[in-house]
Amino acid sequence: MSNLTGKVALVTGGAHGIGAAIARAMAAAGAAVAITDIDSKAADELARELSADGARAIGATQDVTDDTAWPRALAWVEEALGPIDILVNNAGIAARLTKLEDTTLDGWRRVTAVNLDGVFLGGRAGIRAMKERGGAIVNVASVLGWVGAPMIGAYGATKHAVRGLTKSAAIECSYLRYPIRINAVCPGYIDTDMTAALKETLSEKELAKLAPMGRLGSPEEVAKTVVFLASDDAGFMTGADLVVDGGYTAR
Ligand code: NAD
């Protein structure tokens, strides 16, 4: 795995699922890790677990949709661990499966607030914080940022937008000669709480059909790609959107 020794990383939505796997993988790769989440108890517990294993890790509450929480979060990380080198905009939600004709404006706004506003606010704060020293931002999009799917229109719209924002921001930082790389990772169906409802409704056989490889991905498989994109090994990569999807989008 790529080496992150000496780097300071902030992972949003880092208490559970893919975010927790990213926090663990970054700590294992040598980074000091700040874990934020609306579930502050779980963020704190994970930070304590990583610290017990010898990493430098802290956990705190942060709602990524709260504009004012971002400068506070970055100041807290800097004070405890040093200035950030890596920001992972991972926090995201998937609304209950709903036909577009039945989607309420409130429901639409809840999904876009977390999945898109949160990535915008994080990216803006990260660029402000890293534009002199440099760093890497990894946005967690989705294969539903590449292709459509029924009953999940708001989610798909936000994930397409995250890919677009990633590319625009990446080019902008490069043109401005800010030494910041910005990339996206686009997971397929991954075994987390977010896909728990799928596991309840679909048979083993139907689940296996979600990807040509015939299984769900693991959070750890996504985390390894995020560690790579955040590391110096990806030094000439910016504006990329890597799928980690067991072949889902290759069809
Ligand atoms: P998850 O539900 O297991 O974890 C999401 C985490 O985000 C939770 O810890 C939750 O508390 C936190 N969170 C929710 N709203 C937040 C907010 N406003 N501010 C801060 N934290 C918040 O989901 P996951 O599967 O680990 O998803 C992580 C990311 O991966 C999301 O962006 C999701 O869209 C994306 N993704 C997941 C899959 C999948 O199949 N699981 C596929 C593609 C993309």
PDB file of C-alpha atoms and ligand atoms in Angstrom:
ATOM      1  CA  MET A   1       0.000   0.000   0.000  1.00  0.00           C
ATOM      2  CA  SER A   2       1.097   3.595  -0.610  1.00  0.00           C
ATOM      3  CA  ASN A   3       2.900   5.409   2.176  1.00  0.00           C
ATOM      4  CA  LEU A   4       1.341   8.364   3.999  1.00  0.00           C
ATOM      5  CA  THR A   5       3.959   8.789   6.719  1.00  0.00           C
ATOM      6  CA  GLY A   6       4.057  12.367   7.992  1.00  0.00           C
ATOM      7  CA  LYS A   7       0.737  13.334   6.388  1.00  0.00           C
ATOM      8  CA  VAL A   8      -2.289  14.644   8.241  1.00  0.00           C
ATOM      9  CA  ALA A   9      -5.666  13.525   6.914  1.00  0.00           C
ATOM     10  CA  LEU A  10      -9.251  14.504   7.627  1.00  0.00           C
ATOM     11  CA  VAL A  11     -11.932  11.939   6.731  1.00  0.00           C
ATOM     12  CA  THR A  12     -15.568  13.063   6.838  1.00  0.00           C
ATOM     13  CA  GLY A  13     -18.262  10.515   7.584  1.00  0.00           C
ATOM     14  CA  GLY A  14     -15.384   8.507   8.963  1.00  0.00           C
ATOM     15  CA  ALA A  15     -17.202   6.725  11.774  1.00  0.00           C
ATOM     16  CA  HIS A  16     -18.765   3.936   9.721  1.00  0.00           C
ATOM     17  CA  GLY A  17     -18.565   2.018   6.469  1.00  0.00           C
ATOM     18  CA  ILE A  18     -16.229   3.211   3.734  1.00  0.00           C
ATOM     19  CA  GLY A  19     -15.103   6.264   5.746  1.00  0.00           C
ATOM     20  CA  ALA A  20     -14.040   4.112   8.699  1.00  0.00           C
ATOM     21  CA  ALA A  21     -12.128   1.799   6.351  1.00  0.00           C
ATOM     22  CA  ILE A  22     -10.404   4.845   4.843  1.00  0.00           C
ATOM     23  CA  ALA A  23      -9.456   6.152   8.301  1.00  0.00           C
ATOM     24  CA  ARG A  24      -8.059   2.728   9.255  1.00  0.00           C
ATOM     25  CA  ALA A  25      -6.146   2.357   5.987  1.00  0.00           C
ATOM     26  CA  MET A  26      -4.688   5.857   6.249  1.00  0.00           C
ATOM     27  CA  ALA A  27      -3.550   5.232   9.810  1.00  0.00           C
ATOM     28  CA  ALA A  28      -2.004   1.918   8.713  1.00  0.00           C
ATOM     29  CA  ALA A  29      -0.211   3.814   5.924  1.00  0.00           C
ATOM     30  CA  GLY A  30       1.347   6.133   8.509  1.00  0.00           C
ATOM     31  CA  ALA A  31      -0.930   9.189   8.427  1.00  0.00           C
ATOM     32  CA  ALA A  32      -2.249  11.071  11.441  1.00  0.00           C
ATOM     33  CA  VAL A  33      -6.022  10.880  11.032  1.00  0.00           C
ATOM     34  CA  ALA A  34      -8.886  13.124  12.069  1.00  0.00           C
ATOM     35  CA  ILE A  35     -12.257  11.407  11.868  1.00  0.00           C
ATOM     36  CA  THR A  36     -15.391  13.534  11.783  1.00  0.00           C
ATOM     37  CA  ASP A  37     -19.000  12.429  11.593  1.00  0.00           C
ATOM     38  CA  ILE A  38     -22.485  13.350  12.800  1.00  0.00           C
ATOM     39  CA  ASP A  39     -22.088  10.197  14.916  1.00  0.00           C
ATOM     40  CA  SER A  40     -19.459  11.734  17.194  1.00  0.00           C
ATOM     41  CA  LYS A  41     -19.485   8.800  19.630  1.00  0.00           C
ATOM     42  CA  ALA A  42     -18.497   6.319  16.919  1.00  0.00           C
ATOM     43  CA  ALA A  43     -15.928   8.769  15.475  1.00  0.00           C
ATOM     44  CA  ASP A  44     -14.373   9.088  18.891  1.00  0.00           C
ATOM     45  CA  GLU A  45     -14.393   5.316  19.478  1.00  0.00           C
ATOM     46  CA  LEU A  46     -12.629   4.677  16.176  1.00  0.00           C
ATOM     47  CA  ALA A  47     -10.037   7.360  16.960  1.00  0.00           C
ATOM     48  CA  ARG A  48      -9.408   5.703  20.325  1.00  0.00           C
ATOM     49  CA  GLU A  49      -9.061   2.288  18.672  1.00  0.00           C
ATOM     50  CA  LEU A  50      -6.529   3.661  16.168  1.00  0.00           C
ATOM     51  CA  SER A  51      -4.621   5.493  18.912  1.00  0.00           C
ATOM     52  CA  ALA A  52      -4.448   2.268  20.932  1.00  0.00           C
ATOM     53  CA  ASP A  53      -2.851   0.671  17.864  1.00  0.00           C
ATOM     54  CA  GLY A  54      -0.174   3.374  17.901  1.00  0.00           C
ATOM     55  CA  ALA A  55      -1.567   5.860  15.377  1.00  0.00           C
ATOM     56  CA  ARG A  56      -2.169   9.549  15.941  1.00  0.00           C
ATOM     57  CA  ALA A  57      -5.937   9.836  15.623  1.00  0.00           C
ATOM     58  CA  ILE A  58      -8.688  12.144  16.849  1.00  0.00           C
ATOM     59  CA  GLY A  59     -12.441  12.075  16.436  1.00  0.00           C
ATOM     60  CA  ALA A  60     -15.109  14.753  16.628  1.00  0.00           C
ATOM     61  CA  THR A  61     -18.572  15.725  15.547  1.00  0.00           C
ATOM     62  CA  GLN A  62     -19.012  17.563  12.261  1.00  0.00           C
ATOM     63  CA  ASP A  63     -22.006  17.956  10.003  1.00  0.00           C
ATOM     64  CA  VAL A  64     -20.543  18.510   6.532  1.00  0.00           C
ATOM     65  CA  THR A  65     -23.540  20.626   5.519  1.00  0.00           C
ATOM     66  CA  ASP A  66     -22.722  23.236   8.182  1.00  0.00           C
ATOM     67  CA  ASP A  67     -20.665  25.968   6.517  1.00  0.00           C
ATOM     68  CA  THR A  68     -19.419  27.395   9.810  1.00  0.00           C
ATOM     69  CA  ALA A  69     -18.250  23.982  11.091  1.00  0.00           C
ATOM     70  CA  TRP A  70     -15.603  23.670   8.363  1.00  0.00           C
ATOM     71  CA  PRO A  71     -13.131  26.360   9.521  1.00  0.00           C
ATOM     72  CA  ARG A  72     -13.618  25.083  13.082  1.00  0.00           C
ATOM     73  CA  ALA A  73     -12.863  21.506  12.006  1.00  0.00           C
ATOM     74  CA  LEU A  74      -9.689  22.493  10.159  1.00  0.00           C
ATOM     75  CA  ALA A  75      -8.466  24.636  13.066  1.00  0.00           C
ATOM     76  CA  TRP A  76      -9.119  21.696  15.443  1.00  0.00           C
ATOM     77  CA  VAL A  77      -7.134  19.312  13.227  1.00  0.00           C
ATOM     78  CA  GLU A  78      -4.252  21.785  12.868  1.00  0.00           C
ATOM     79  CA  GLU A  79      -4.058  22.341  16.609  1.00  0.00           C
ATOM     80  CA  ALA A  80      -4.086  18.617  17.445  1.00  0.00           C
ATOM     81  CA  LEU A  81      -2.190  17.060  14.528  1.00  0.00           C
ATOM     82  CA  GLY A  82      -0.780  19.847  12.335  1.00  0.00           C
ATOM     83  CA  PRO A  83      -2.005  21.416   9.091  1.00  0.00           C
ATOM     84  CA  ILE A  84      -3.917  19.049   6.827  1.00  0.00           C
ATOM     85  CA  ASP A  85      -2.337  17.432   3.773  1.00  0.00           C
ATOM     86  CA  ILE A  86      -5.280  15.201   2.824  1.00  0.00           C
ATOM     87  CA  LEU A  87      -9.023  15.762   2.851  1.00  0.00           C
ATOM     88  CA  VAL A  88     -11.419  12.923   2.072  1.00  0.00           C
ATOM     89  CA  ASN A  89     -14.956  14.126   1.377  1.00  0.00           C
ATOM     90  CA  ASN A  90     -16.616  10.808   2.116  1.00  0.00           C
ATOM     91  CA  ALA A  91     -19.794  11.648   4.082  1.00  0.00           C
ATOM     92  CA  GLY A  92     -22.878  10.798   2.072  1.00  0.00           C
ATOM     93  CA  ILE A  93     -26.425   9.539   2.364  1.00  0.00           C
ATOM     94  CA  ALA A  94     -28.760   7.558   0.136  1.00  0.00           C
ATOM     95  CA  ALA A  95     -32.429   8.389   0.500  1.00  0.00           C
ATOM     96  CA  ARG A  96     -35.050   5.656   0.591  1.00  0.00           C
ATOM     97  CA  LEU A  97     -35.751   4.371  -2.930  1.00  0.00           C
ATOM     98  CA  THR A  98     -38.451   6.688  -4.314  1.00  0.00           C
ATOM     99  CA  LYS A  99     -39.906   7.380  -7.737  1.00  0.00           C
ATOM    100  CA  LEU A 100     -38.912  10.854  -8.931  1.00  0.00           C
ATOM    101  CA  GLU A 101     -42.597  11.797  -9.221  1.00  0.00           C
ATOM    102  CA  ASP A 102     -42.982  11.047  -5.490  1.00  0.00           C
ATOM    103  CA  THR A 103     -39.735  12.711  -4.331  1.00  0.00           C
ATOM    104  CA  THR A 104     -40.390  15.700  -2.086  1.00  0.00           C
ATOM    105  CA  LEU A 105     -38.363  18.875  -2.379  1.00  0.00           C
ATOM    106  CA  ASP A 106     -37.278  18.369   1.240  1.00  0.00           C
ATOM    107  CA  GLY A 107     -36.078  14.848   0.470  1.00  0.00           C
ATOM    108  CA  TRP A 108     -34.224  16.087  -2.610  1.00  0.00           C
ATOM    109  CA  ARG A 109     -32.602  18.880  -0.594  1.00  0.00           C
ATOM    110  CA  ARG A 110     -31.532  16.526   2.212  1.00  0.00           C
ATOM    111  CA  VAL A 111     -29.587  14.366  -0.231  1.00  0.00           C
ATOM    112  CA  THR A 112     -28.085  17.259  -2.187  1.00  0.00           C
ATOM    113  CA  ALA A 113     -27.116  19.059   1.055  1.00  0.00           C
ATOM    114  CA  VAL A 114     -24.966  16.184   2.330  1.00  0.00           C
ATOM    115  CA  ASN A 115     -23.705  14.671  -0.917  1.00  0.00           C
ATOM    116  CA  LEU A 116     -23.077  17.848  -2.904  1.00  0.00           C
ATOM    117  CA  ASP A 117     -23.098  20.939  -0.658  1.00  0.00           C
ATOM    118  CA  GLY A 118     -20.920  18.996   1.789  1.00  0.00           C
ATOM    119  CA  VAL A 119     -18.351  18.212  -0.906  1.00  0.00           C
ATOM    120  CA  PHE A 120     -18.391  21.833  -2.118  1.00  0.00           C
ATOM    121  CA  LEU A 121     -17.940  23.225   1.417  1.00  0.00           C
ATOM    122  CA  GLY A 122     -15.210  20.704   2.194  1.00  0.00           C
ATOM    123  CA  GLY A 123     -13.408  21.317  -1.078  1.00  0.00           C
ATOM    124  CA  ARG A 124     -13.533  25.071  -0.597  1.00  0.00           C
ATOM    125  CA  ALA A 125     -12.206  24.829   2.967  1.00  0.00           C
ATOM    126  CA  GLY A 126      -9.553  22.321   1.890  1.00  0.00           C
ATOM    127  CA  ILE A 127      -8.306  24.497  -0.978  1.00  0.00           C
ATOM    128  CA  ARG A 128      -8.136  27.544   1.288  1.00  0.00           C
ATOM    129  CA  ALA A 129      -6.154  25.530   3.855  1.00  0.00           C
ATOM    130  CA  MET A 130      -3.796  23.729   1.440  1.00  0.00           C
ATOM    131  CA  LYS A 131      -3.184  26.167  -1.426  1.00  0.00           C
ATOM    132  CA  GLU A 132       0.247  27.230  -0.143  1.00  0.00           C
ATOM    133  CA  ARG A 133       1.621  23.978   1.315  1.00  0.00           C
ATOM    134  CA  GLY A 134      -0.114  21.629  -1.107  1.00  0.00           C
ATOM    135  CA  GLY A 135      -2.114  18.496  -0.546  1.00  0.00           C
ATOM    136  CA  ALA A 136      -4.661  16.085  -1.941  1.00  0.00           C
ATOM    137  CA  ILE A 137      -8.444  15.969  -1.895  1.00  0.00           C
ATOM    138  CA  VAL A 138     -10.345  12.764  -2.619  1.00  0.00           C
ATOM    139  CA  ASN A 139     -14.089  12.980  -3.172  1.00  0.00           C
ATOM    140  CA  VAL A 140     -16.174   9.845  -2.777  1.00  0.00           C
ATOM    141  CA  ALA A 141     -18.599   9.773  -5.707  1.00  0.00           C
ATOM    142  CA  SER A 142     -20.224   6.556  -7.001  1.00  0.00           C
ATOM    143  CA  VAL A 143     -20.838   4.465 -10.084  1.00  0.00           C
ATOM    144  CA  LEU A 144     -24.211   6.220  -9.934  1.00  0.00           C
ATOM    145  CA  GLY A 145     -22.189   9.275 -10.939  1.00  0.00           C
ATOM    146  CA  TRP A 146     -21.499   7.462 -14.227  1.00  0.00           C
ATOM    147  CA  VAL A 147     -24.744   5.701 -15.025  1.00  0.00           C
ATOM    148  CA  GLY A 148     -28.394   6.100 -14.086  1.00  0.00           C
ATOM    149  CA  ALA A 149     -30.510   3.906 -11.823  1.00  0.00           C
ATOM    150  CA  PRO A 150     -34.243   4.029 -11.105  1.00  0.00           C
ATOM    151  CA  MET A 151     -35.750   5.300  -7.833  1.00  0.00           C
ATOM    152  CA  ILE A 152     -32.589   7.059  -6.708  1.00  0.00           C
ATOM    153  CA  GLY A 153     -32.605  10.201  -8.853  1.00  0.00           C
ATOM    154  CA  ALA A 154     -31.430  12.700  -6.240  1.00  0.00           C
ATOM    155  CA  TYR A 155     -28.516  10.485  -5.227  1.00  0.00           C
ATOM    156  CA  GLY A 156     -27.463   9.892  -8.838  1.00  0.00           C
ATOM    157  CA  ALA A 157     -27.685  13.610  -9.600  1.00  0.00           C
ATOM    158  CA  THR A 158     -25.392  14.466  -6.679  1.00  0.00           C
ATOM    159  CA  LYS A 159     -22.827  11.827  -7.596  1.00  0.00           C
ATOM    160  CA  HIS A 160     -22.684  13.000 -11.248  1.00  0.00           C
ATOM    161  CA  ALA A 161     -22.208  16.519  -9.859  1.00  0.00           C
ATOM    162  CA  VAL A 162     -19.395  15.404  -7.536  1.00  0.00           C
ATOM    163  CA  ARG A 163     -17.490  14.036 -10.536  1.00  0.00           C
ATOM    164  CA  GLY A 164     -18.024  17.337 -12.364  1.00  0.00           C
ATOM    165  CA  LEU A 165     -16.975  19.426  -9.386  1.00  0.00           C
ATOM    166  CA  THR A 166     -13.890  17.244  -8.891  1.00  0.00           C
ATOM    167  CA  LYS A 167     -12.739  17.850 -12.464  1.00  0.00           C
ATOM    168  CA  SER A 168     -13.454  21.600 -12.449  1.00  0.00           C
ATOM    169  CA  ALA A 169     -11.741  22.120  -9.105  1.00  0.00           C
ATOM    170  CA  ALA A 170      -8.775  19.961 -10.146  1.00  0.00           C
ATOM    171  CA  ILE A 171      -8.166  21.978 -13.307  1.00  0.00           C
ATOM    172  CA  GLU A 172      -8.701  25.272 -11.504  1.00  0.00           C
ATOM    173  CA  CYS A 173      -6.116  24.442  -8.810  1.00  0.00           C
ATOM    174  CA  SER A 174      -3.647  23.297 -11.465  1.00  0.00           C
ATOM    175  CA  TYR A 175      -4.080  26.477 -13.531  1.00  0.00           C
ATOM    176  CA  LEU A 176      -3.690  28.569 -10.377  1.00  0.00           C
ATOM    177  CA  ARG A 177      -0.522  26.548  -9.653  1.00  0.00           C
ATOM    178  CA  TYR A 178      -1.871  25.497  -6.266  1.00  0.00           C
ATOM    179  CA  PRO A 179      -0.054  22.241  -5.493  1.00  0.00           C
ATOM    180  CA  ILE A 180      -3.307  20.456  -4.711  1.00  0.00           C
ATOM    181  CA  ARG A 181      -4.482  17.330  -6.552  1.00  0.00           C
ATOM    182  CA  ILE A 182      -8.201  16.606  -6.537  1.00  0.00           C
ATOM    183  CA  ASN A 183      -9.553  13.215  -7.578  1.00  0.00           C
ATOM    184  CA  ALA A 184     -12.678  11.135  -7.110  1.00  0.00           C
ATOM    185  CA  VAL A 185     -13.220   7.499  -6.324  1.00  0.00           C
ATOM    186  CA  CYS A 186     -16.429   5.937  -7.606  1.00  0.00           C
ATOM    187  CA  PRO A 187     -17.409   2.804  -5.688  1.00  0.00           C
ATOM    188  CA  GLY A 188     -19.845   0.244  -7.023  1.00  0.00           C
ATOM    189  CA  TYR A 189     -22.092  -1.629  -4.596  1.00  0.00           C
ATOM    190  CA  ILE A 190     -20.125  -1.940  -1.348  1.00  0.00           C
ATOM    191  CA  ASP A 191     -21.009  -3.923   1.764  1.00  0.00           C
ATOM    192  CA  THR A 192     -21.917  -1.164   4.290  1.00  0.00           C
ATOM    193  CA  ASP A 193     -24.960   0.081   6.211  1.00  0.00           C
ATOM    194  CA  MET A 194     -25.926   2.028   3.079  1.00  0.00           C
ATOM    195  CA  THR A 195     -26.551  -1.192   1.157  1.00  0.00           C
ATOM    196  CA  ALA A 196     -28.100  -3.086   4.103  1.00  0.00           C
ATOM    197  CA  ALA A 197     -31.626  -2.577   2.720  1.00  0.00           C
ATOM    198  CA  LEU A 198     -30.515  -4.105  -0.589  1.00  0.00           C
ATOM    199  CA  LYS A 199     -29.262  -7.175   1.253  1.00  0.00           C
ATOM    200  CA  GLU A 200     -32.647  -7.489   2.940  1.00  0.00           C
ATOM    201  CA  THR A 201     -34.648  -7.222  -0.285  1.00  0.00           C
ATOM    202  CA  LEU A 202     -32.447  -9.056  -2.803  1.00  0.00           C
ATOM    203  CA  SER A 203     -31.527 -12.732  -2.871  1.00  0.00           C
ATOM    204  CA  GLU A 204     -27.852 -13.810  -2.892  1.00  0.00           C
ATOM    205  CA  LYS A 205     -28.194 -14.433  -6.619  1.00  0.00           C
ATOM    206  CA  GLU A 206     -29.682 -11.002  -7.335  1.00  0.00           C
ATOM    207  CA  LEU A 207     -27.001  -9.311  -5.219  1.00  0.00           C
ATOM    208  CA  ALA A 208     -24.285 -11.124  -7.123  1.00  0.00           C
ATOM    209  CA  LYS A 209     -25.704  -9.746 -10.373  1.00  0.00           C
ATOM    210  CA  LEU A 210     -25.005  -6.173  -9.207  1.00  0.00           C
ATOM    211  CA  ALA A 211     -21.446  -6.534 -10.486  1.00  0.00           C
ATOM    212  CA  PRO A 212     -19.862  -8.781 -13.115  1.00  0.00           C
ATOM    213  CA  MET A 213     -17.449  -9.998 -10.436  1.00  0.00           C
ATOM    214  CA  GLY A 214     -20.469 -11.511  -8.708  1.00  0.00           C
ATOM    215  CA  ARG A 215     -20.189  -9.954  -5.254  1.00  0.00           C
ATOM    216  CA  LEU A 216     -20.386  -6.727  -3.312  1.00  0.00           C
ATOM    217  CA  GLY A 217     -17.132  -4.851  -2.807  1.00  0.00           C
ATOM    218  CA  SER A 218     -15.637  -4.379   0.649  1.00  0.00           C
ATOM    219  CA  PRO A 219     -15.027  -0.959   2.236  1.00  0.00           C
ATOM    220  CA  GLU A 220     -11.339  -1.911   2.464  1.00  0.00           C
ATOM    221  CA  GLU A 221     -11.123  -2.311  -1.316  1.00  0.00           C
ATOM    222  CA  VAL A 222     -12.354   1.267  -1.758  1.00  0.00           C
ATOM    223  CA  ALA A 223     -10.077   2.526   1.021  1.00  0.00           C
ATOM    224  CA  LYS A 224      -6.933   1.204  -0.696  1.00  0.00           C
ATOM    225  CA  THR A 225      -7.736   3.233  -3.810  1.00  0.00           C
ATOM    226  CA  VAL A 226      -8.359   6.343  -1.707  1.00  0.00           C
ATOM    227  CA  VAL A 227      -4.997   5.899   0.053  1.00  0.00           C
ATOM    228  CA  PHE A 228      -3.319   5.612  -3.356  1.00  0.00           C
ATOM    229  CA  LEU A 229      -5.034   8.746  -4.737  1.00  0.00           C
ATOM    230  CA  ALA A 230      -4.114  10.685  -1.589  1.00  0.00           C
ATOM    231  CA  SER A 231      -0.479   9.578  -1.707  1.00  0.00           C
ATOM    232  CA  ASP A 232       2.540  10.844  -3.617  1.00  0.00           C
ATOM    233  CA  ASP A 233       2.294   7.673  -5.744  1.00  0.00           C
ATOM    234  CA  ALA A 234      -0.538   9.456  -7.571  1.00  0.00           C
ATOM    235  CA  GLY A 235       1.622  12.568  -8.010  1.00  0.00           C
ATOM    236  CA  PHE A 236       0.623  13.177 -11.654  1.00  0.00           C
ATOM    237  CA  MET A 237      -3.062  12.405 -11.142  1.00  0.00           C
ATOM    238  CA  THR A 238      -5.641  15.142 -10.806  1.00  0.00           C
ATOM    239  CA  GLY A 239      -9.237  15.317 -12.012  1.00  0.00           C
ATOM    240  CA  ALA A 240      -9.419  11.538 -12.269  1.00  0.00           C
ATOM    241  CA  ASP A 241     -12.473   9.513 -11.285  1.00  0.00           C
ATOM    242  CA  LEU A 242     -11.520   5.925 -10.609  1.00  0.00           C
ATOM    243  CA  VAL A 243     -14.230   3.280 -10.459  1.00  0.00           C
ATOM    244  CA  VAL A 244     -13.885   0.505  -7.872  1.00  0.00           C
ATOM    245  CA  ASP A 245     -16.915  -1.452  -8.948  1.00  0.00           C
ATOM    246  CA  GLY A 246     -16.228  -5.103  -9.805  1.00  0.00           C
ATOM    247  CA  GLY A 247     -16.881  -4.290 -13.458  1.00  0.00           C
ATOM    248  CA  TYR A 248     -20.280  -2.593 -12.952  1.00  0.00           C
ATOM    249  CA  THR A 249     -19.603   0.262 -15.388  1.00  0.00           C
ATOM    250  CA  ALA A 250     -17.600  -1.851 -17.845  1.00  0.00           C
ATOM    251  CA  ARG A 251     -20.788  -3.428 -19.248  1.00  0.00           C
TER     252      ARG A 251
HETATM  253  P1  NAD B   1     -22.529   4.568   5.601  1.00  0.00           P
HETATM  254  O1  NAD B   1     -23.959   4.937   5.762  1.00  0.00           O
HETATM  255  O2  NAD B   1     -22.040   3.264   6.076  1.00  0.00           O
HETATM  256  O3  NAD B   1     -21.593   5.711   6.216  1.00  0.00           O
HETATM  257  C1  NAD B   1     -21.816   7.059   5.961  1.00  0.00           C
HETATM  258  C2  NAD B   1     -21.226   7.871   7.097  1.00  0.00           C
HETATM  259  O4  NAD B   1     -21.494   9.260   6.832  1.00  0.00           O
HETATM  260  C3  NAD B   1     -21.881   7.544   8.448  1.00  0.00           C
HETATM  261  O5  NAD B   1     -20.871   7.410   9.425  1.00  0.00           O
HETATM  262  C4  NAD B   1     -22.776   8.749   8.713  1.00  0.00           C
HETATM  263  O6  NAD B   1     -22.987   9.004  10.096  1.00  0.00           O
HETATM  264  C5  NAD B   1     -21.989   9.859   8.034  1.00  0.00           C
HETATM  265  N1  NAD B   1     -22.795  11.032   7.704  1.00  0.00           N
HETATM  266  C6  NAD B   1     -24.050  11.066   7.190  1.00  0.00           C
HETATM  267  N2  NAD B   1     -24.457  12.344   7.046  1.00  0.00           N
HETATM  268  C7  NAD B   1     -23.430  13.132   7.479  1.00  0.00           C
HETATM  269  C8  NAD B   1     -23.250  14.535   7.586  1.00  0.00           C
HETATM  270  N3  NAD B   1     -24.216  15.401   7.243  1.00  0.00           N
HETATM  271  N4  NAD B   1     -22.056  15.005   8.051  1.00  0.00           N
HETATM  272  C9  NAD B   1     -21.084  14.144   8.429  1.00  0.00           C
HETATM  273  N5  NAD B   1     -21.215  12.799   8.372  1.00  0.00           N
HETATM  274  C10 NAD B   1     -22.374  12.305   7.898  1.00  0.00           C
HETATM  275  O7  NAD B   1     -22.269   4.719   4.020  1.00  0.00           O
HETATM  276  P2  NAD B   1     -21.051   4.236   3.129  1.00  0.00           P
HETATM  277  O8  NAD B   1     -21.541   3.172   2.254  1.00  0.00           O
HETATM  278  O9  NAD B   1     -19.849   4.040   3.952  1.00  0.00           O
HETATM  279  O10 NAD B   1     -20.887   5.556   2.220  1.00  0.00           O
HETATM  280  C11 NAD B   1     -19.745   6.408   2.274  1.00  0.00           C
HETATM  281  C12 NAD B   1     -19.672   7.160   0.955  1.00  0.00           C
HETATM  282  O11 NAD B   1     -19.533   6.216  -0.120  1.00  0.00           O
HETATM  283  C13 NAD B   1     -20.915   7.990   0.633  1.00  0.00           C
HETATM  284  O12 NAD B   1     -20.534   9.192   0.014  1.00  0.00           O
HETATM  285  C14 NAD B   1     -21.657   7.099  -0.345  1.00  0.00           C
HETATM  286  O13 NAD B   1     -22.519   7.833  -1.178  1.00  0.00           O
HETATM  287  C15 NAD B   1     -20.505   6.488  -1.104  1.00  0.00           C
HETATM  288  N6  NAD B   1     -20.833   5.252  -1.820  1.00  0.00           N
HETATM  289  C16 NAD B   1     -21.267   4.156  -1.150  1.00  0.00           C
HETATM  290  C17 NAD B   1     -21.567   3.014  -1.879  1.00  0.00           C
HETATM  291  C18 NAD B   1     -22.051   1.748  -1.229  1.00  0.00           C
HETATM  292  O14 NAD B   1     -22.455   0.822  -1.951  1.00  0.00           O
HETATM  293  N7  NAD B   1     -22.026   1.608   0.061  1.00  0.00           N
HETATM  294  C19 NAD B   1     -21.432   3.013  -3.267  1.00  0.00           C
HETATM  295  C20 NAD B   1     -20.981   4.151  -3.907  1.00  0.00           C
HETATM  296  C21 NAD B   1     -20.683   5.279  -3.156  1.00  0.00           C
END
